[in-house]
Short mmCIF file of C-alpha atoms in Angstrom, two decimals:
data_model
loop_
_atom_site.label_atom_id
_atom_site.label_comp_id
_atom_site.label_asym_id
_atom_site.label_seq_id
_atom_site.Cartn_x
_atom_site.Cartn_y
_atom_site.Cartn_z
CA MET A 262 113.93 127.11 82.05
CA SER A 263 113.18 125.85 85.94
CA ALA A 264 111.11 123.31 87.17
CA MET A 265 109.30 124.82 89.26
CA GLU A 266 107.63 126.75 85.36
CA PHE A 267 106.40 123.67 84.25
CA GLY A 268 104.64 122.80 87.80
CA PHE A 269 107.44 120.56 88.93
CA PRO A 270 108.05 120.97 92.53
CA VAL A 271 112.03 121.01 92.82
CA PHE A 272 112.99 120.18 96.74
CA ARG A 273 116.19 121.14 98.31
CA ARG A 274 118.10 120.83 101.27
CA GLY A 275 115.80 120.97 104.67
CA ARG A 276 112.62 120.53 102.65
CA THR A 277 110.55 117.48 103.59
CA MET A 278 108.00 116.06 101.32
CA SER A 279 105.15 116.91 104.74
CA SER A 280 106.06 120.16 103.45
CA TRP A 281 105.52 120.08 100.53
CA PHE A 282 102.12 117.44 100.42
CA SER A 283 100.24 118.99 104.20
CA PHE A 284 96.79 117.12 105.49
CA ASP A 285 95.84 119.97 107.84
CA HIS A 286 92.73 120.48 105.32
CA CYS A 287 91.52 117.37 105.57
CA ASN A 288 90.12 118.32 109.71
CA ASP A 289 87.67 119.73 107.80
CA PHE A 290 86.11 117.74 105.88
CA SER A 291 82.85 115.70 106.80
CA TYR A 292 81.01 113.09 104.85
CA THR A 293 78.16 112.99 104.13
CA LYS A 294 76.30 110.28 102.65
CA PRO A 295 75.29 110.76 98.67
CA ALA A 296 71.94 111.38 98.19
CA ALA A 297 68.93 108.49 97.14
CA GLU A 298 68.37 107.89 93.55
CA VAL A 299 65.67 106.90 91.16
CA VAL A 300 67.77 103.46 89.60
CA GLU A 301 67.37 103.22 85.55
CA ILE A 302 65.92 100.14 84.39
CA ARG A 303 66.69 99.45 80.83
CA SER A 304 67.30 95.54 80.47
CA THR A 305 65.32 92.43 81.05
CA ASP A 306 67.66 91.04 82.90
CA GLN A 307 68.40 93.97 84.73
CA TRP A 308 64.51 94.20 85.88
CA LYS A 309 64.61 90.37 87.38
CA SER A 310 67.69 90.58 88.87
CA TYR A 311 66.08 93.66 90.61
CA PHE A 312 62.43 92.74 91.16
CA GLU A 313 65.09 88.93 92.63
CA ALA A 314 66.53 90.35 95.24
CA SER A 315 64.03 92.62 96.81
CA LYS A 316 62.00 89.47 97.31
CA GLY A 317 64.45 89.17 99.85
CA ASN A 318 63.81 92.53 101.53
CA ASN A 319 61.71 94.21 102.82
CA LYS A 320 62.56 96.92 101.42
CA LEU A 321 59.11 99.17 99.95
CA LEU A 322 60.11 99.14 96.45
CA VAL A 323 58.76 102.08 93.87
CA ILE A 324 58.61 101.67 90.35
CA GLN A 325 57.85 104.44 88.24
CA PHE A 326 56.61 103.49 84.87
CA THR A 327 57.52 106.34 82.08
CA ALA A 328 58.02 107.59 78.89
CA THR A 329 60.68 109.95 77.08
CA TRP A 330 57.33 111.61 75.21
CA CYS A 331 54.99 111.14 77.65
CA GLY A 332 55.26 114.77 79.59
CA PRO A 333 53.13 114.44 82.73
CA CYS A 334 56.25 111.85 83.55
CA ARG A 335 58.38 114.93 82.84
CA PHE A 336 56.46 116.48 85.71
CA ILE A 337 56.33 114.26 88.77
CA ASP A 338 60.16 113.77 88.02
CA PRO A 339 60.57 116.55 90.04
CA ALA A 340 58.90 114.91 92.61
CA VAL A 341 60.39 111.49 93.12
CA LYS A 342 64.08 112.14 92.92
CA GLU A 343 63.30 114.78 95.87
CA PHE A 344 61.16 111.60 98.02
CA ALA A 345 64.45 109.03 96.41
CA ALA A 346 66.34 112.27 98.83
CA THR A 347 63.83 112.49 101.45
CA TYR A 348 63.18 108.91 101.81
CA THR A 349 66.65 106.19 101.69
CA ASP A 350 64.72 103.36 103.43
CA VAL A 351 62.47 102.84 100.41
CA ASP A 352 63.74 101.83 96.54
CA PHE A 353 63.02 104.35 93.91
CA ILE A 354 63.56 102.60 90.22
CA LYS A 355 62.32 104.01 87.01
CA ILE A 356 60.76 101.71 83.78
CA ASP A 357 60.29 103.15 79.82
CA VAL A 358 57.29 101.43 79.16
CA ASP A 359 58.88 101.37 75.00
CA LYS A 360 61.88 99.82 76.10
CA LEU A 361 60.22 96.87 78.16
CA LEU A 362 56.98 97.04 77.87
CA LEU A 363 55.82 92.90 78.58
CA VAL A 364 56.41 94.52 82.08
CA ALA A 365 54.43 96.96 81.98
CA MET A 366 51.59 94.66 80.41
CA GLN A 367 52.54 92.74 83.41
CA PHE A 368 51.78 95.70 85.78
CA GLU A 369 48.46 97.08 83.58
CA ALA A 370 51.04 100.19 83.71
CA ASN A 371 48.54 101.92 80.82
CA THR A 372 48.44 104.86 81.61
CA LEU A 373 51.55 106.79 82.11
CA PRO A 374 52.16 107.75 84.90
CA ALA A 375 52.55 105.42 86.69
CA PHE A 376 53.96 103.85 90.69
CA VAL A 377 53.78 100.54 91.68
CA LEU A 378 54.48 99.79 95.66
CA MET A 379 55.27 96.20 96.11
CA LYS A 380 57.15 95.07 99.02
CA LYS A 381 58.61 91.43 99.11
CA GLY A 382 58.24 91.14 95.23
CA LYS A 383 54.26 91.39 95.78
CA GLN A 384 52.42 94.84 94.53
CA VAL A 385 50.46 96.25 97.57
CA ASP A 386 49.23 99.86 95.97
CA LYS A 387 49.46 101.91 93.02
CA VAL A 388 49.55 105.24 91.49
CA VAL A 389 48.06 105.99 88.14
CA GLY A 390 48.83 109.81 86.96
CA VAL A 391 50.80 113.00 88.25
CA LYS A 392 49.93 112.90 92.22
CA LYS A 393 52.23 114.02 94.43
CA LEU A 394 49.76 114.18 97.53
CA GLU A 395 48.51 110.69 96.91
CA LEU A 396 52.48 109.29 95.66
CA GLN A 397 53.29 110.18 99.33
CA SER A 398 50.92 109.87 101.33
CA LYS A 399 51.01 106.37 99.66
CA ILE A 400 54.34 105.67 100.71
CA GLU A 401 54.27 106.93 104.27
CA GLN A 402 51.52 103.95 104.78
CA HIS A 403 53.32 100.94 103.09
CA LYS A 404 57.84 101.96 104.47
CA ILE A 405 57.10 100.41 108.28
#
């Protein structure tokens, strides 16, 4: 049994490493920026850290209040992911009200889904319910 049968390259005289490992295919590679995503906040500490960091910049922050048992929340999820990919200059986060009830209460997210739009740590708008076009309009309005 030879080394090649086990998948190991066999180097013979006259053969160089570069002939075994060609990087010519690298010229065909083009880098694309990964699509933005919705960050899921899982703890109070993570929320506090994210919230404090958002106060220091002028980016729009869209907070999606949701729950695993909420049908309308699951229905609008693809649209929110699409917005996150489209509006890369906007931060999108998702908060499960069952995990972070105090945060949901702080923003009076009594009906789900609820979207709170914030800038520099202050609430600038709110959308309640499955209102994709209204949410998109408010994102457009406040992202500047």
